[in-house]
PDB file of C-alpha atoms in Angstrom:
ATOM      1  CA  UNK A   1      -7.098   5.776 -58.440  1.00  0.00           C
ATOM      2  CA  UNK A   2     -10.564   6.606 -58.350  1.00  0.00           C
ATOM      3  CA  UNK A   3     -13.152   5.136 -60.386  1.00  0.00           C
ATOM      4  CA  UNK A   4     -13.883   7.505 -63.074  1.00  0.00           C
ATOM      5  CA  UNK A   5      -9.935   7.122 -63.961  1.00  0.00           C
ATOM      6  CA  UNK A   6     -10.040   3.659 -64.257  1.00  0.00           C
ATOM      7  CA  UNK A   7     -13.435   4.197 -66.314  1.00  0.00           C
ATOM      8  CA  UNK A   8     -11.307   6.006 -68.574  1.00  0.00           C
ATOM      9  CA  UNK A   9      -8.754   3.459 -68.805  1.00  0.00           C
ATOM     10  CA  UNK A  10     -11.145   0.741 -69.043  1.00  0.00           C
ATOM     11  CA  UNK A  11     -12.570   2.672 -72.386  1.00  0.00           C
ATOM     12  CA  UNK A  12      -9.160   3.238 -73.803  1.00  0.00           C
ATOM     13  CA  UNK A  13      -7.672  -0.239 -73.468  1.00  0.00           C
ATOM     14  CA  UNK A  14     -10.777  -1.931 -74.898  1.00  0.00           C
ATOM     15  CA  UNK A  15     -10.507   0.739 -77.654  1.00  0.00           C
ATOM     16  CA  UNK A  16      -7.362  -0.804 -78.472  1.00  0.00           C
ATOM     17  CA  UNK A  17      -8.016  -4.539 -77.520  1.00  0.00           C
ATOM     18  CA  UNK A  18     -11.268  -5.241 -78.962  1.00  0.00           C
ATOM     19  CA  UNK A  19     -11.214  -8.438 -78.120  1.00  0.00           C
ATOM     20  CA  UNK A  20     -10.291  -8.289 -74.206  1.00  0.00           C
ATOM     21  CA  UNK A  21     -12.261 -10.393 -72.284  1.00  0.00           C
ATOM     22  CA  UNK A  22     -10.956  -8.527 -68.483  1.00  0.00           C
ATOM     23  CA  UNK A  23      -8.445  -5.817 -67.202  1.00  0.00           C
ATOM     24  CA  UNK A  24      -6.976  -6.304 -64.422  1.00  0.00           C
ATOM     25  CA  UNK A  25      -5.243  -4.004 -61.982  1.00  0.00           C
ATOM     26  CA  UNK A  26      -2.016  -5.415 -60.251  1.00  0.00           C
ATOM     27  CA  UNK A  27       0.429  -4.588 -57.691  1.00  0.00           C
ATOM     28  CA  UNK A  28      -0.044  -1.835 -54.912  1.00  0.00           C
ATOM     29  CA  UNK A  29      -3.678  -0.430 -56.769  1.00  0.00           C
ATOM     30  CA  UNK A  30      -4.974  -4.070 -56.731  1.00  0.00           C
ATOM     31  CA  UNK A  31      -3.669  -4.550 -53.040  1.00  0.00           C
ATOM     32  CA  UNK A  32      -5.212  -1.316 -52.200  1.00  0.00           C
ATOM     33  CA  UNK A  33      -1.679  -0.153 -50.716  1.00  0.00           C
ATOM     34  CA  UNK A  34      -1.086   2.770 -53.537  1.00  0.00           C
ATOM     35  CA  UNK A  35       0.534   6.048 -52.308  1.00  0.00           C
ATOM     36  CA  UNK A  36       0.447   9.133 -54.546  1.00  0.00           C
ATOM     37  CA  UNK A  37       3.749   8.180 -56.068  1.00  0.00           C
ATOM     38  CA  UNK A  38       3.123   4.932 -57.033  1.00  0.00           C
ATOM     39  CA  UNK A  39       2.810   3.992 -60.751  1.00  0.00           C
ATOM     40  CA  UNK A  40      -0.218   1.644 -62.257  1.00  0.00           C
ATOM     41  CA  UNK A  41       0.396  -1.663 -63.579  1.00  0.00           C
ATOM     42  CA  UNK A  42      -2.725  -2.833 -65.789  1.00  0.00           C
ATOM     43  CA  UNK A  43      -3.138  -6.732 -67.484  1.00  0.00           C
ATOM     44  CA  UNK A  44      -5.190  -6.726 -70.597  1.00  0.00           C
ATOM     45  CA  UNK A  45      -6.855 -10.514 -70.996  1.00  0.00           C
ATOM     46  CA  UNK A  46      -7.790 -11.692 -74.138  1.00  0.00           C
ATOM     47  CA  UNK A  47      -9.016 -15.047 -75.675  1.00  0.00           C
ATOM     48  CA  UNK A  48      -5.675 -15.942 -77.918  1.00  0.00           C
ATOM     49  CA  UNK A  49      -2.479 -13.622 -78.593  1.00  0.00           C
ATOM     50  CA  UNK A  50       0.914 -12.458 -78.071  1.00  0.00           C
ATOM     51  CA  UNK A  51       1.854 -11.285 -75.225  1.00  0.00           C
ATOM     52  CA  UNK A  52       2.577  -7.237 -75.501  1.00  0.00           C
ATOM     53  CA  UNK A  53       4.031  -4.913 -72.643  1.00  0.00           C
ATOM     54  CA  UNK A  54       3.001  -1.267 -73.204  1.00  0.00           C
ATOM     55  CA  UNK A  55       4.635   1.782 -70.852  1.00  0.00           C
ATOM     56  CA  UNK A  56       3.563   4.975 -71.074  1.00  0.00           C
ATOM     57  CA  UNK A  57       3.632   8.157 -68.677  1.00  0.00           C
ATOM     58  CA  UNK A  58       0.963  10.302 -67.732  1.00  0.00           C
ATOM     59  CA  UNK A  59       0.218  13.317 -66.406  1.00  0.00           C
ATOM     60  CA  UNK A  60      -1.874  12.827 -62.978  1.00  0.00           C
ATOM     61  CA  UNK A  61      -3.992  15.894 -61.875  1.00  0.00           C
ATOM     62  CA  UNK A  62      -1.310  16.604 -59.149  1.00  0.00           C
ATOM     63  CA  UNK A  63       0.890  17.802 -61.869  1.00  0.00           C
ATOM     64  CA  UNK A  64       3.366  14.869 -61.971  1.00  0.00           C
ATOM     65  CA  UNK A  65       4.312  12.194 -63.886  1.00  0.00           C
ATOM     66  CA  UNK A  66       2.159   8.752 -63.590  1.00  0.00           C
ATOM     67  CA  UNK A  67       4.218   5.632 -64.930  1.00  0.00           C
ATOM     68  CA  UNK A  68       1.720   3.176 -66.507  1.00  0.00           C
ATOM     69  CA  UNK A  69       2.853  -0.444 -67.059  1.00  0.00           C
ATOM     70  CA  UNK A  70      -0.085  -2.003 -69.328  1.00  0.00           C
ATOM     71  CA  UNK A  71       0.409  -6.187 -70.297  1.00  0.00           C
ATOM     72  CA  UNK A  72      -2.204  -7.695 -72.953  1.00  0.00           C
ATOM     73  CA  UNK A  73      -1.770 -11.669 -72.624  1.00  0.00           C
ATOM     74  CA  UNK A  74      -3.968 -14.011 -73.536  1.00  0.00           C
ATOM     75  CA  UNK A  75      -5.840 -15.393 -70.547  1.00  0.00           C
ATOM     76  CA  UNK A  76      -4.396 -18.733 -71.237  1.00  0.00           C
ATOM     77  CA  UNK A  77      -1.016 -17.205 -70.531  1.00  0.00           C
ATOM     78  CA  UNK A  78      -1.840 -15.455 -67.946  1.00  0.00           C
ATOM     79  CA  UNK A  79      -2.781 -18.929 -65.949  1.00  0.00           C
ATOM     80  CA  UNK A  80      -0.308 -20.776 -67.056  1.00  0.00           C
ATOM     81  CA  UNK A  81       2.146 -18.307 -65.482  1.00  0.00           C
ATOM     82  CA  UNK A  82       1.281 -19.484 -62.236  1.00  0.00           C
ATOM     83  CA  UNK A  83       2.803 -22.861 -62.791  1.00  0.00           C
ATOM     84  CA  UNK A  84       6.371 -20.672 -63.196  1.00  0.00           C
ATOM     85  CA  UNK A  85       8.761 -19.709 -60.811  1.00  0.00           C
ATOM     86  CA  UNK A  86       8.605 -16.246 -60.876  1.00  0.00           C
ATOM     87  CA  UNK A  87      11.917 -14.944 -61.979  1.00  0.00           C
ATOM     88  CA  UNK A  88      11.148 -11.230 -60.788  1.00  0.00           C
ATOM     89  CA  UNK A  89      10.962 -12.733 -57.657  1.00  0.00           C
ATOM     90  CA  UNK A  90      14.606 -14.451 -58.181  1.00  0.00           C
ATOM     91  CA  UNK A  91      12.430 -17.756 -58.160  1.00  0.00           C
ATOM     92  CA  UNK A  92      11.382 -17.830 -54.762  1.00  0.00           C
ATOM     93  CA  UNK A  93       7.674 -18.484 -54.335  1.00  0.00           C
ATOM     94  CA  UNK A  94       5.193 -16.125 -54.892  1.00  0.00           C
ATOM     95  CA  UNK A  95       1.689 -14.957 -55.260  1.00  0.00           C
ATOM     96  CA  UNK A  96      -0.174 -12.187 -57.146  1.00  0.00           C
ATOM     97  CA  UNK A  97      -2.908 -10.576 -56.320  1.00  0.00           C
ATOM     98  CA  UNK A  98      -5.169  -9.003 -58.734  1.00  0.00           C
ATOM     99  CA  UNK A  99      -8.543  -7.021 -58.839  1.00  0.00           C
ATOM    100  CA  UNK A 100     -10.649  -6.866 -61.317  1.00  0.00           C
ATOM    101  CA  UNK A 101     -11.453  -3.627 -63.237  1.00  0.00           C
ATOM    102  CA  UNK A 102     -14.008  -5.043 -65.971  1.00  0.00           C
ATOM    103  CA  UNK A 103     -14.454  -8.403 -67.720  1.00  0.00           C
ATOM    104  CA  UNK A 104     -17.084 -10.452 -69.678  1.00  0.00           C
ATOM    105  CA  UNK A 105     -19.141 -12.308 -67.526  1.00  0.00           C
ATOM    106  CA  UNK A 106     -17.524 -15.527 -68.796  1.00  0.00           C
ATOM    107  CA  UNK A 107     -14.498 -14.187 -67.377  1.00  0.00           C
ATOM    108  CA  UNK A 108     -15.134 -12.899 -64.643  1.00  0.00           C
ATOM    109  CA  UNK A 109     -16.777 -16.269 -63.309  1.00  0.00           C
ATOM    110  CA  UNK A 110     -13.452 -17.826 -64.184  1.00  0.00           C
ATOM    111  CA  UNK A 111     -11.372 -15.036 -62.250  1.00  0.00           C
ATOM    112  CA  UNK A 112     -13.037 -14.445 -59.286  1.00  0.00           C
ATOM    113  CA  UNK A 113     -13.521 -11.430 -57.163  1.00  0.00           C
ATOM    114  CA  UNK A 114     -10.076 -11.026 -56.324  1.00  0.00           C
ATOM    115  CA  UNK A 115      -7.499 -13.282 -58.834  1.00  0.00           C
ATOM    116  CA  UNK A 116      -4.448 -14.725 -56.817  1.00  0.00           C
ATOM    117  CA  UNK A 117      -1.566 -16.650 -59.056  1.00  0.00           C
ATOM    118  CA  UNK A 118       0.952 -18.139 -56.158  1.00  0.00           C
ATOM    119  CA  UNK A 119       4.163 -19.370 -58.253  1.00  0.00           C
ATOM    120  CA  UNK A 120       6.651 -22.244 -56.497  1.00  0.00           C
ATOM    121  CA  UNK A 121       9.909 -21.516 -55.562  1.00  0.00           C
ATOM    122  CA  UNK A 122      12.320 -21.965 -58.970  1.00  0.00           C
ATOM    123  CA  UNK A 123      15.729 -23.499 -58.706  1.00  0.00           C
ATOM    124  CA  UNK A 124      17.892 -20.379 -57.191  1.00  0.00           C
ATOM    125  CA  UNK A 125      20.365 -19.905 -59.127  1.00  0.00           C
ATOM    126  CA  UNK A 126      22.928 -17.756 -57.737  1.00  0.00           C
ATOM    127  CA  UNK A 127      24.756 -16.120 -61.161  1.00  0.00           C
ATOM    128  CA  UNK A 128      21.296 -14.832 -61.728  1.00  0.00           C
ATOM    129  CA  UNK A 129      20.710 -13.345 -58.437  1.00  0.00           C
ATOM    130  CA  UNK A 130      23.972 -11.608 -58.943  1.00  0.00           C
ATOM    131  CA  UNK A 131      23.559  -9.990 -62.276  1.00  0.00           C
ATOM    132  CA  UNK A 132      19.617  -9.379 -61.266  1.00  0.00           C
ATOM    133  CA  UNK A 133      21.039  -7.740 -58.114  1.00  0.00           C
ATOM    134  CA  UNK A 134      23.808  -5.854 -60.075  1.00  0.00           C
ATOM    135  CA  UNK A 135      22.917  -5.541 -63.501  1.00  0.00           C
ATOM    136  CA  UNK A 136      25.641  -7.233 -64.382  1.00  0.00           C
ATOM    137  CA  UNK A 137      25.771 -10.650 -66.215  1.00  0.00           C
TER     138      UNK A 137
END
């Protein structure tokens, strides 16, 4: 994505999350491995909140649909995830990279450059593996 689409994002999210402290892009457009097909997941940081997931398709200038995963945590929660297994990753360890798209100053001395959460390994359990890895359960 180039930068004045994420300027537009940027705008729009703080529109609606006045009180966002950073956005973050994660997954392929933080790792810089995005292809044209690949959709955009965005993390809203704020002081204090719920946690929110917002999805939403857009139309990219190619012509085809965009999918656009945006999460608004509190910045609390979003730290305190990395002492979780991550269960997407059926609780084996992990890590996250992020990049930052805009933050507060305060923030973005507490992110860093480039913010990395690496979650331990979870107890496998294998009845969730299955119904992850079939739907059922």
């Amino acid at each position: 994505m180039d930068a004045v689409w994420w300027d537009g994002w940027v705008a729009r999210l703080r529109a609606m999350v006045p009180d966002a402290v950073a956005i973050l892009a994660a997954g392929s457009h933080a790792r810089d491995e995005a292809g044209p097909h690949s959709d955009v997941d965005i993390r809203v940081l704020r002081p204090a909140g719920e946690t929110t997931y917002h999805a939403l398709f857009e139309r990219a200038s190619t012509g085809r649909l965009r999918h656009v995963s945006v999460e608004v945590t509190s910045l609390g929660e979003w730290a305190a995830e990395a002492d979780e297994p991550a269960d997407w990753a059926l609780n084996l360890p992990s890590e996250q990279i992020e990049r930052v798209v805009w933050a507060t100053p305060e923030a973005a001395a507490h992110l860093g450059e480039t913010p990395r959460r690496r979650q331990a390994a979870g107890a496998l359990e294998l009845q969730n593996a299955f119904a992850l890895g079939t739907g059922v359960g």
